[in-house]
Coordinates of C-alpha atoms and ligand atoms in Angstrom, one line a residue:
X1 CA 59.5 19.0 21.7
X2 CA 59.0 21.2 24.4
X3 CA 62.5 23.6 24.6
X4 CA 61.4 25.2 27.7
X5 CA 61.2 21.3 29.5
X6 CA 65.0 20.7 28.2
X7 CA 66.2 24.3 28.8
X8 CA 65.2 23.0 32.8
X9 CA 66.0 19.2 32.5
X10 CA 69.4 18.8 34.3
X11 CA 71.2 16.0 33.6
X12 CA 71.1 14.9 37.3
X13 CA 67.3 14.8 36.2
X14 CA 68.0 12.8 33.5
X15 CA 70.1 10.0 35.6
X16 CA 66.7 10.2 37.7
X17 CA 64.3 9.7 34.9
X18 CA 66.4 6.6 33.6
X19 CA 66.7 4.4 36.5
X20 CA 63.2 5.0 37.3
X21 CA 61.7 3.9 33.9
X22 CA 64.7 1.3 33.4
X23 CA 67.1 2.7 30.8
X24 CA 70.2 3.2 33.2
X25 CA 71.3 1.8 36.4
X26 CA 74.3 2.9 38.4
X27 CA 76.7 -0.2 38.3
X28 CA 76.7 -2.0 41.3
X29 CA 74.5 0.5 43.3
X30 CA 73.3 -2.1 45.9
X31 CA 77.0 -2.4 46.8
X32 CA 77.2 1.7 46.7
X33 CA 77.9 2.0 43.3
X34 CA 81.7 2.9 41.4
X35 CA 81.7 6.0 39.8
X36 CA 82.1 6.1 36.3
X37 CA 80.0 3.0 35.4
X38 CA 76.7 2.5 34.5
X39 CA 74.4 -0.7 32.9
X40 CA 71.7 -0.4 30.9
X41 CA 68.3 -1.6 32.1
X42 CA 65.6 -3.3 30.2
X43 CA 64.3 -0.9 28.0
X44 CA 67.8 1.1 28.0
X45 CA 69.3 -1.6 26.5
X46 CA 66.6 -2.0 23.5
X47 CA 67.6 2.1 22.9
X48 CA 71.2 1.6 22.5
X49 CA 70.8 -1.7 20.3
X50 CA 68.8 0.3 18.3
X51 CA 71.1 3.2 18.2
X52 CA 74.3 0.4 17.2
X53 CA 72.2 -1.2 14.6
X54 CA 70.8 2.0 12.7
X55 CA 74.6 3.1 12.6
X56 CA 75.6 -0.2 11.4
X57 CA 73.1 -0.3 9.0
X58 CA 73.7 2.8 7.6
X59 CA 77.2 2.9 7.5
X60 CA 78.6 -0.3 7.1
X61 CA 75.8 -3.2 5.4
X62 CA 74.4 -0.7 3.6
X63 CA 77.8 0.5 1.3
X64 CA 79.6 -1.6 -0.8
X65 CA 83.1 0.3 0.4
X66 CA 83.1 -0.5 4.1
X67 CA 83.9 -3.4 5.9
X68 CA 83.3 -4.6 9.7
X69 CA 85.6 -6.1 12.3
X70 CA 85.2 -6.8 16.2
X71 CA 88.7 -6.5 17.6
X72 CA 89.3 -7.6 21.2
X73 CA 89.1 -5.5 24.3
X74 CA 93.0 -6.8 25.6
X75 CA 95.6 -6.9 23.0
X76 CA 99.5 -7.2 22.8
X77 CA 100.6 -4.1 24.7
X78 CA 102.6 -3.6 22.0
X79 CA 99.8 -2.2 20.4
X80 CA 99.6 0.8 23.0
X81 CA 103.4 1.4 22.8
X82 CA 103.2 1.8 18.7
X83 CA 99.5 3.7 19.0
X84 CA 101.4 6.3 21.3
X85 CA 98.7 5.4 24.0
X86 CA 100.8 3.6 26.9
X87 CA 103.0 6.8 27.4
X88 CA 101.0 9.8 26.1
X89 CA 96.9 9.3 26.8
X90 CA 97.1 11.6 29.4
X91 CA 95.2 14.4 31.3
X92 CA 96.4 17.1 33.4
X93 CA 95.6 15.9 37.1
X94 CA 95.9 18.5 40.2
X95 CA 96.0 17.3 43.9
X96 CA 94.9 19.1 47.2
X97 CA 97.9 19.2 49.2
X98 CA 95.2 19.3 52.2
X99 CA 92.8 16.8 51.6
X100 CA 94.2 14.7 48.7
X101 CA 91.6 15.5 46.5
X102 CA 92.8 14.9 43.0
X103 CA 90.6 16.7 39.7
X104 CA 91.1 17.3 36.4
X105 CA 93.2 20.5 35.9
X106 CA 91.2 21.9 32.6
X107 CA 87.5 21.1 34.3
X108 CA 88.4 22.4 38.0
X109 CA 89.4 25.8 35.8
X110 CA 86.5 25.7 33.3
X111 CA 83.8 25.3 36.3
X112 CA 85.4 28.1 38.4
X113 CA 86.5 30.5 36.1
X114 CA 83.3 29.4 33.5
X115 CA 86.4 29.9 30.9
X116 CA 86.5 27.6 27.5
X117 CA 90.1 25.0 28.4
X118 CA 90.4 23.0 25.1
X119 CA 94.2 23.2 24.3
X120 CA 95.5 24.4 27.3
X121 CA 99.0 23.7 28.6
X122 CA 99.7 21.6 32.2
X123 CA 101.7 25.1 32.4
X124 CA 98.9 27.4 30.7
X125 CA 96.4 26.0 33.7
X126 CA 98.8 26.5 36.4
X127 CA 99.3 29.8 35.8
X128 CA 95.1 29.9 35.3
X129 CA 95.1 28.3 38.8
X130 CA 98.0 30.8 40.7
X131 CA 96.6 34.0 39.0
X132 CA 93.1 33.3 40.4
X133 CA 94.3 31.4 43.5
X134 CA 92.2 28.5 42.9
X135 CA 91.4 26.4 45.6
X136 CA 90.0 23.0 46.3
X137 CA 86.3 23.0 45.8
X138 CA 85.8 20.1 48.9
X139 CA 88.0 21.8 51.5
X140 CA 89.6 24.9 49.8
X141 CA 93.1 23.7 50.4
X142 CA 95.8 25.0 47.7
X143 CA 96.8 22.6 44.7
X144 CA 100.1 21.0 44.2
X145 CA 101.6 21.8 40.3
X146 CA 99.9 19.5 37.6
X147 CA 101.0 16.1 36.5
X148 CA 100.1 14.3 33.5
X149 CA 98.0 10.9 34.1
X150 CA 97.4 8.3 31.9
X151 CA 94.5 7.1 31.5
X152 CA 95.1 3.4 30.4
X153 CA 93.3 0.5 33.0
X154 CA 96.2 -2.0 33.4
X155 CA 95.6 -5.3 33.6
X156 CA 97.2 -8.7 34.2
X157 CA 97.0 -11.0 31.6
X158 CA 97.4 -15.1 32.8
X159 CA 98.6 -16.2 36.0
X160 CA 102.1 -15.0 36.4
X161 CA 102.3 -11.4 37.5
X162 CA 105.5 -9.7 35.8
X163 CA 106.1 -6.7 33.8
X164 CA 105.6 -8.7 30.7
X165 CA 101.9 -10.0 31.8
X166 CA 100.7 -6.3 32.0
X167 CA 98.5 -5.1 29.4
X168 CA 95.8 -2.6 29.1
X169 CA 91.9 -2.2 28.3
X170 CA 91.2 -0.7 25.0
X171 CA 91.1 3.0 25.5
X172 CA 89.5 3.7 21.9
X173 CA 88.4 0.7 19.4
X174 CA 90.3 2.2 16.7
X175 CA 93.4 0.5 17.4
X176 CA 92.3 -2.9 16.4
X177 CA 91.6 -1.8 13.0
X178 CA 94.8 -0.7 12.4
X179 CA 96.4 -4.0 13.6
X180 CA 93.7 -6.1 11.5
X181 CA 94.5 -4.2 8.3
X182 CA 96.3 -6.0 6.0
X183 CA 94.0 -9.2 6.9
X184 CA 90.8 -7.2 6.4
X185 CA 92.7 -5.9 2.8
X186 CA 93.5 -9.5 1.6
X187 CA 90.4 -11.6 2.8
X188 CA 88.1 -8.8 1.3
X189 CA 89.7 -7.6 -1.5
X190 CA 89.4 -4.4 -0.5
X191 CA 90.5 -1.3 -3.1
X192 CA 91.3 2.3 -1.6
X193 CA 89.3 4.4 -0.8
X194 CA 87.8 2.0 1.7
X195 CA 86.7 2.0 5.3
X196 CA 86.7 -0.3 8.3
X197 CA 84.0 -0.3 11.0
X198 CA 84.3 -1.4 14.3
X199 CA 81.2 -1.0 17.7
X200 CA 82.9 -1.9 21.0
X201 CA 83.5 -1.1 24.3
X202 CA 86.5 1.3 25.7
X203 CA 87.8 2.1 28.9
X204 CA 89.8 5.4 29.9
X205 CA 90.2 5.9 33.5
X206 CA 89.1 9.0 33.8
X207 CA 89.9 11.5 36.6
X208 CA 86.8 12.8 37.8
X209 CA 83.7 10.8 35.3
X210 CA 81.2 13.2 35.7
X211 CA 77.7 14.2 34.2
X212 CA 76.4 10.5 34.1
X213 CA 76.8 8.7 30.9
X214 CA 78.7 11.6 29.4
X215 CA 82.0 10.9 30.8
X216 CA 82.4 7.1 32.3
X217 CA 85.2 5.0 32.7
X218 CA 83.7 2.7 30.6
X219 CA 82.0 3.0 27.4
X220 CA 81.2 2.1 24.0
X221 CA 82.5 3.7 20.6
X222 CA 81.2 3.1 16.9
X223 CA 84.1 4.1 14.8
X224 CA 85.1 4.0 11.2
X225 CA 88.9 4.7 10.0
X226 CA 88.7 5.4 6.3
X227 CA 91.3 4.7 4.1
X228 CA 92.6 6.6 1.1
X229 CA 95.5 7.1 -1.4
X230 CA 97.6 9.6 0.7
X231 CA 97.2 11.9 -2.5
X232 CA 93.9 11.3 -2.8
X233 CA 92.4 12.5 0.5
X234 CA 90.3 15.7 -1.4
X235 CA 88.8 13.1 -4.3
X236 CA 85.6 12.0 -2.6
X237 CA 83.2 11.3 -5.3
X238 CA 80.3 11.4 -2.8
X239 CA 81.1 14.9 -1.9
X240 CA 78.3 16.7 -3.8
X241 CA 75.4 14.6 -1.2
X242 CA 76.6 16.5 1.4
X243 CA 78.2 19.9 0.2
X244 CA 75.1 22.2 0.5
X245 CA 74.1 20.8 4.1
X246 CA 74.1 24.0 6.2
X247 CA 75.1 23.5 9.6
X248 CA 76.4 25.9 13.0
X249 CA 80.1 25.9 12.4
X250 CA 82.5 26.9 14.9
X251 CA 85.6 27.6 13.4
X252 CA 88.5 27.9 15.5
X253 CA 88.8 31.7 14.3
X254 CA 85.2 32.8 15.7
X255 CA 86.3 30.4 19.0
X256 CA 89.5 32.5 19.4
X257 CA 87.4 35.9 18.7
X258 CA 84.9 34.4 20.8
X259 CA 82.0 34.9 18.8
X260 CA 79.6 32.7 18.3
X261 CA 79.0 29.7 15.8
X262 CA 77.7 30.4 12.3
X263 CA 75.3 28.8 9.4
X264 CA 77.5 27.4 6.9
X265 CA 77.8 25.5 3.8
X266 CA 80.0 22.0 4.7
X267 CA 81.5 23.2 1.2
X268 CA 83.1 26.2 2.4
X269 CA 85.2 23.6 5.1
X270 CA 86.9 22.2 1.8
X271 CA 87.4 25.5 -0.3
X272 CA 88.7 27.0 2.7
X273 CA 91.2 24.0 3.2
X274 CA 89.8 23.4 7.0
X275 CA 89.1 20.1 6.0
X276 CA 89.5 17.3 3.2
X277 CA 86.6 16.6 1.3
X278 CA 86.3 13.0 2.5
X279 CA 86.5 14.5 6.0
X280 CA 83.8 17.1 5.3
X281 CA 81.8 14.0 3.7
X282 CA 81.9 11.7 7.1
X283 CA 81.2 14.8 9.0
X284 CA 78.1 15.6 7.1
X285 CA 77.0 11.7 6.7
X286 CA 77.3 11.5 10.2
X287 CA 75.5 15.3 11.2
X288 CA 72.3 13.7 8.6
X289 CA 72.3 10.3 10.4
X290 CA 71.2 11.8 13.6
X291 CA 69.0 14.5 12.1
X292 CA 67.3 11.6 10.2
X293 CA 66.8 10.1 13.5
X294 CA 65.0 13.0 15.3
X295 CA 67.7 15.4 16.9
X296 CA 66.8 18.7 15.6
X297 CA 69.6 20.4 13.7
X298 CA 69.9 23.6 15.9
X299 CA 71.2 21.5 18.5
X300 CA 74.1 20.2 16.7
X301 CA 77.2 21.9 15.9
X302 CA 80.7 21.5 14.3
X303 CA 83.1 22.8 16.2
X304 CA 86.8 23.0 14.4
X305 CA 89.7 21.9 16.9
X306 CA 92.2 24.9 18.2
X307 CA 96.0 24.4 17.0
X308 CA 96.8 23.3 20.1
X309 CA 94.2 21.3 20.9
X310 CA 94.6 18.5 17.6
X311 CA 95.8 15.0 19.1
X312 CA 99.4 14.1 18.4
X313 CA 98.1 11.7 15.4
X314 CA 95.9 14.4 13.9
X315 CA 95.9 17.2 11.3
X316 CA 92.5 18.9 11.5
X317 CA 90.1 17.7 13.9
X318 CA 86.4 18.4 14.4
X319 CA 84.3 17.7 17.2
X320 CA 79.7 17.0 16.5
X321 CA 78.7 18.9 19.6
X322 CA 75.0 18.8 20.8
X323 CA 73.1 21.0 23.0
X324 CA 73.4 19.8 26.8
X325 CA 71.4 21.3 29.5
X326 CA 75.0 21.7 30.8
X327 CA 76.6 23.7 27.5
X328 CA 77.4 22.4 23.8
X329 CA 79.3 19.3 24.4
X330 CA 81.5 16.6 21.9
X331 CA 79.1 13.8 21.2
X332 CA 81.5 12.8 18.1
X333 CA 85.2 13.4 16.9
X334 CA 86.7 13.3 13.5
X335 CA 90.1 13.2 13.3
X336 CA 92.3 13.0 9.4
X337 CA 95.2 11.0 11.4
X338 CA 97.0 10.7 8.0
X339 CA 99.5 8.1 8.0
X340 CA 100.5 8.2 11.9
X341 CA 98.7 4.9 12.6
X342 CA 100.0 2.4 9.8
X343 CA 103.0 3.8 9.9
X344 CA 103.6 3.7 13.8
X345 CA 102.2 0.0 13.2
X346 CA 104.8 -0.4 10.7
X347 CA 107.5 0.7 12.3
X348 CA 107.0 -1.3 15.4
X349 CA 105.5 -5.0 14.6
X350 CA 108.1 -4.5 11.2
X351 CA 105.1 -5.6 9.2
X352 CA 104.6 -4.2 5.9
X353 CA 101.2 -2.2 6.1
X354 CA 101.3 -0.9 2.1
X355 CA 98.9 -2.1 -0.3
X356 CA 99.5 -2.0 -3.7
X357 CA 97.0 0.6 -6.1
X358 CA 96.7 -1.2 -9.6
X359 CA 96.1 2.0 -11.5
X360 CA 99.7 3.9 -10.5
X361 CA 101.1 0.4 -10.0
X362 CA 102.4 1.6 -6.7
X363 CA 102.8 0.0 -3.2
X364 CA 101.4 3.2 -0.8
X365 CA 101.3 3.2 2.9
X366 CA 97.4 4.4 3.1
X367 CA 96.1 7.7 4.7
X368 CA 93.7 7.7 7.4
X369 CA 91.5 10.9 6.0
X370 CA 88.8 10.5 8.2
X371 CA 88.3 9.0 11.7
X372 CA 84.5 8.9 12.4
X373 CA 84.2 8.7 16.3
X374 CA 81.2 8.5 17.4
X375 CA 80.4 7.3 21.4
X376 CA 77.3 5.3 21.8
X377 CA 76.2 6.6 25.4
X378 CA 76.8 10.1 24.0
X379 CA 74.7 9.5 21.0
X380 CA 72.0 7.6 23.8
X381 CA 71.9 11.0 26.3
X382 CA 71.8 13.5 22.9
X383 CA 68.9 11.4 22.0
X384 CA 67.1 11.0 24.7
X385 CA 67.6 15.0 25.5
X386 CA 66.1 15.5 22.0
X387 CA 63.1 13.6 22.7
X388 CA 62.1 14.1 26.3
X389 CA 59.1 16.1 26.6
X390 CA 57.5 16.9 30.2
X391 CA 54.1 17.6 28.8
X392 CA 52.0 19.7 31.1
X393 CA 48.9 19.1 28.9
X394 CA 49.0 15.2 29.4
X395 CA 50.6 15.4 32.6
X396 CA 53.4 13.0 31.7
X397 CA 56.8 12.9 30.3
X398 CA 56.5 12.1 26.3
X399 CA 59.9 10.4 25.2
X400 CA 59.6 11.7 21.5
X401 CA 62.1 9.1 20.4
X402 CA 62.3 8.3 16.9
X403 CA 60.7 4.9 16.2
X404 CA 63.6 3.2 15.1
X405 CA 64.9 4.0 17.8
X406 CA 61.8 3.1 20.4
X407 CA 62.5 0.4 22.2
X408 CA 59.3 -1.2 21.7
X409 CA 57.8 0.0 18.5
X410 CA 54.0 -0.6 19.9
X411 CA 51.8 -1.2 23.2
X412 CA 48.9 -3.4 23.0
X413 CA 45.8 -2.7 25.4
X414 CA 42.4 -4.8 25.7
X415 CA 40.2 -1.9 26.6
X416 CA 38.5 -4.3 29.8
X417 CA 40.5 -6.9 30.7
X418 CA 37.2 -9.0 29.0
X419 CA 39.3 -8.5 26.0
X420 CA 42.2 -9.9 27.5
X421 CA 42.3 -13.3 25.5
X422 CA 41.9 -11.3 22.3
X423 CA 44.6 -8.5 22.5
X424 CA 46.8 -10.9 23.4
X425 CA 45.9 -12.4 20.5
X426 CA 47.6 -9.1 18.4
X427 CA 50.2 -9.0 20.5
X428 CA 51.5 -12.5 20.3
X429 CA 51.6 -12.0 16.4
X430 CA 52.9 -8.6 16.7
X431 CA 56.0 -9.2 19.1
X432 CA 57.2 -12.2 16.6
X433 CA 58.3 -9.0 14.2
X434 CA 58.4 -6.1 15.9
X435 CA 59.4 -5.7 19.9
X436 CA 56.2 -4.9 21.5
X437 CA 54.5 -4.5 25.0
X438 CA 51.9 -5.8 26.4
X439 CA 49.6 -4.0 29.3
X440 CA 46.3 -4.4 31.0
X441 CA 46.7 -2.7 33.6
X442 CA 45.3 0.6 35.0
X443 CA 43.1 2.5 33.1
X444 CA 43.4 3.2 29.1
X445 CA 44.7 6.9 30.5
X446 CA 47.7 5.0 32.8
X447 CA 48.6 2.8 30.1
X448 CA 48.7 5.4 27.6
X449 CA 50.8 7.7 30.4
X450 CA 53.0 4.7 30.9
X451 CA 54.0 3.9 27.0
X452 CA 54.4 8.2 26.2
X453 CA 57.3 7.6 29.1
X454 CA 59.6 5.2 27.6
X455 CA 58.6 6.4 23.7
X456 CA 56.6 3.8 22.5
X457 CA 55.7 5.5 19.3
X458 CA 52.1 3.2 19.1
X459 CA 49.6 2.0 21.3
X460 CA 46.9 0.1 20.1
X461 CA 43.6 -0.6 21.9
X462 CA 41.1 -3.6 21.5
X463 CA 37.8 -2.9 22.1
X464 CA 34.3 -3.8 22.2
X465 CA 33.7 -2.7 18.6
X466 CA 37.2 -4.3 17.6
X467 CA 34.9 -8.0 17.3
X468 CA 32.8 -6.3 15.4
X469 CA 34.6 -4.2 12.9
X470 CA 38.2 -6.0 13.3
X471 CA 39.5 -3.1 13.7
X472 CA 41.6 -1.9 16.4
X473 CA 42.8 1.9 17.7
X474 CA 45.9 2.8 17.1
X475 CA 47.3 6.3 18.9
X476 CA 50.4 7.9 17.7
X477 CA 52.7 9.6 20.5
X478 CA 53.4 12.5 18.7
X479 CA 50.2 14.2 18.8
X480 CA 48.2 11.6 20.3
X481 CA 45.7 11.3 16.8
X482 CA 44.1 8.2 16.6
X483 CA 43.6 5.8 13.4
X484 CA 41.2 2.8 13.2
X485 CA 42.9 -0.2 11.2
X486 CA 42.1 -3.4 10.4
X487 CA 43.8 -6.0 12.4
X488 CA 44.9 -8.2 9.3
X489 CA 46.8 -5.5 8.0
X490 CA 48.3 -4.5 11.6
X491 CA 51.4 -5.5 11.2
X492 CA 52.4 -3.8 7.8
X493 CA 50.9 -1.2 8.9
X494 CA 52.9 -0.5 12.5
X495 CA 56.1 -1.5 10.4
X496 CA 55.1 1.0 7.5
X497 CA 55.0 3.6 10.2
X498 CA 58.5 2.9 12.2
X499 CA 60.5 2.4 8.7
X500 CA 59.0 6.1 7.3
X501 CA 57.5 4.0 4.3
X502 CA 53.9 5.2 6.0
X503 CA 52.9 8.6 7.5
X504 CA 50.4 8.9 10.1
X505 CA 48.4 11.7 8.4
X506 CA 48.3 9.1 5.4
X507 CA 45.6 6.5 7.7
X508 CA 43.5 9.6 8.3
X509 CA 43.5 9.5 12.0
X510 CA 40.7 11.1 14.5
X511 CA 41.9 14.6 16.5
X512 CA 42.5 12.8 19.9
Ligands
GAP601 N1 89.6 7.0 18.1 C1 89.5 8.4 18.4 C2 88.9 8.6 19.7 O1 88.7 7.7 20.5 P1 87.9 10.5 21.2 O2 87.5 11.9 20.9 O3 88.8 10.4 22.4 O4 88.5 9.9 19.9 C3 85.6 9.6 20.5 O5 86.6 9.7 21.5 C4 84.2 9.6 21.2 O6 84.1 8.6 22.2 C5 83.8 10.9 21.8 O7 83.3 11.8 20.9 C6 82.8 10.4 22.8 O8 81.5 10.3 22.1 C7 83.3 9.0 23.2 N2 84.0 9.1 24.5 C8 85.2 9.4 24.7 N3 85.5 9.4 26.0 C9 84.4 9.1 26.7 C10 84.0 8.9 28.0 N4 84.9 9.0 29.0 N5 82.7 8.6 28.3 C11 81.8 8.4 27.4 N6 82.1 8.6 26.0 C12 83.4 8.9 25.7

């Protein structure tokens, strides 16, 4: 990975790179577009499949204490009024009392003044915004005092318009979980500690969406709420897998002495009672999960959430951050909401939300130690920043992506298109396993140019020696080494490779 590339990649560059090649689209756009929405194009699509089933995978089929729901996107409104969302999911909106412009207090102050807002007041900012006299950045027009505005989308729900038809889209996908508790409990027999999974969209409407997929109106979370004794949220057993991982750490002392973020052991979050050690564990499962899939550590950080800053459900709250073009930036919150949300649920639908722990024969009202929040078109743009390599020795873009991720794991190529019938052939077999492309086109060179671009990790060539030897070339993106294999062993082979189990080095491959 080339750092000097990202270091100039803007992410205006990147919302260039991906509708050209096909991974993002601007909603709409032959209509003009609506800001804050995007849809994923043909091989943007494969990415993020591959991005929800790897986290799936790994968190949910793969453990024997999770299990996975997929709530709707509309729900009683009820729901919203318990959850706290219908009257406090706000932000702190300014308007231009010349031109009507309306922005989002904390960013109009963070991009003018270049000053860190997490946990300011609707107060704190106006007095931010009168001591520097700061104007309105499309026609410099003075600001009226913040409100707060809710971010919920409304929607009417049957054909009868009244206030009791209103509802709302799902600002977070966390909710459902909470309401589908108990039924999740009973049907699986589940025992605390436990966690429920959930990949779905969300909406928020935001004030001002901005830097592409980062901040849309629309989107789509992988969360986890994870479930423990209210006692018991410092006994995770699996604490010791991740105690030694050491990360950048922000703590919200060095971010009010603002220094910088420091190397740290995730144990020293526990023993200096920052954060539980089932929190600490979900933060480092989740930190591993996308080093293991290609982002290099030193761009992700932890950043510990200010006093004022912690959501009115949380105790401590940490934010995954990753290295932006544009600054270090939340890809991932983890809340310990305690027992707000069961409770809240509790209280309001006057269901009973305690399970009963056989070993204290108790009934307990569990504790939500750790929320893992991760959004998927975060995790997509953190990704793709990771991997995108504008190589000046190729003369191409190289998409580094890791190969679970790819979204096709390899590119077929007769070397003349005399060897058309034949690499089809390959390809035909291939794609019934593995998602893989097909092109004749251009010379060798194009092709290869073409598959480095959207991070097909693979190419393999047929060529005129191929009848002879059945053999066929196969080029890895990386480094761009090439390996002759046999073709009846192709397919373990290319899904050796993409699961780990093989190494390139290990099929002795050719300097390119
Ligand atoms: N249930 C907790 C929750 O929703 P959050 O910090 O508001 O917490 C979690 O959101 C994650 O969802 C964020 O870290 C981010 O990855 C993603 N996310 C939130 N708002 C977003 C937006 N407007 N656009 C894209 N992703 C967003």
């Amino acid at each position: 990975m080339n750092v000097d590339a990202i270091m100039a990649l803007s992410i205006e560059d990147m919302a260039v790179f991906c509708k050209k090649k096909g991974f993002v689209y601007p909603c709409s756009e032959i209509y003009g577009g609506i800001s804050g929405f995007f849809d994923y194009g043909p091989v943007g699509v494969e990415v993020k499949n591959n991005i929800k089933q790897e986290w799936w995978k790994t968190f949910v089929t793969a453990r024997d204490d999770m299990a996975g729901i997929d709530g709707a996107i509309i729900s009683n409104p009820k729901v919203w009024k318990a959850s706290g969302h219908a009257d406090c999911f706000t932000d702190i909106l300014v308007e231009c009392q010349k031109c009507g412009n309306k922005v989002r207090a904390d960013h109009m102050v963070e991009d003018a003044l270049g000053q860190q807002t997490d946990g300011l007041s609707a107060e704190d900012l106006w007095k931010l915004i009168e001591e520097n006299d700061l104007k309105c950045p499309k026609c410099q027009g003075p600001f009226s005092k913040p409100t707060q505005f809710n971010l919920m989308f409304k929607t009417v729900v049957g054909p009868a318009e009244s206030e009791s038809s209103v509802s709302y889209l799902r600002p977070e996908t966390a909710q459902l979980i909470f309401t589908d508790f108990k039924a999740v409990v009973d049907n699986n027999r589940m025992k605390l500690p436990f966690g429920i999974a959930q990949i779905g969209k969300a909406f928020r409407n935001e004030i001002s969406p901005r830097d592409f997929l980062f901040r849309s109106r629309e989107f789509e979370q992988m969360e986890i709420e994870f479930f423990t004794h209210p006692k018991k949220t410092d006994e995770c057993p699996f604490f010791s897998e991740i105690q030694d991982l050491n990360l950048n750490i922000w703590t919200s002392e060095a971010q009010e002495a603002k220094a910088d973020h420091e190397k740290m052991h995730l144990k020293q979050l526990v023993s200096s009672k920052k954060a539980n050690s089932w929190q600490a564990y979900w933060l480092g499962m989740m930190l591993r999960w996308f080093m293991d899939l290609g982002i290099r550590q030193e761009n992700l950080r932890l950043r510990e959430h200010l006093k004022d800053e912690l959501a009115h459900y949380a105790g401590a709250c940490f934010d995954i951050e990753y290295n932006f073009p544009f600054g270090w930036k939340e890809i991932h919150g983890n809340a310990d909401r305690q027992q707000f949300d069961l409770s809240q649920h509790a209280k309001f639908s006057k269901k009973d939300m305690a399970v009963f722990v056989e070993e204290t024969r108790e009934k307990v009202v569990p504790a939500v130690a750790t929320e893992p929040s991760q959004g998927v078109d975060r995790a997509f743009l953190a990704f793709m920043f990771d991997a995108y390599d504008d190589d000046s020795n190729r003369g191409n873009v190289v998409l580094k992506l890791h190969p679970k991720l790819a979204p096709f794991k390899a590119a077929v190529f007769p070397l003349v298109n005399k060897l058309d019938k034949e690499a089809r052939e390959i390809h035909e077999s291939l794609k019934q396993e593995l998602p893989c492309f097909f092109d004749r086109s251009g010379s060798v060179g194009r092709r290869y140019a073409r598959a480095d671009e959207i991070g097909i990790p693979y190419c393999i060539t047929y060529d005129f020696d191929s009848k002879k030897d059945k053999k066929v070339t196969v080029r890895n993106i990386l480094d761009t080494k090439q390996a002759r294999i046999e073709i009846s062993g192709l397919k373990d082979t290319i899904r050796g490779l993409v699961n780990g189990d093989i190494a390139f080095e290990d099929l002795k491959p050719e300097k390119a």
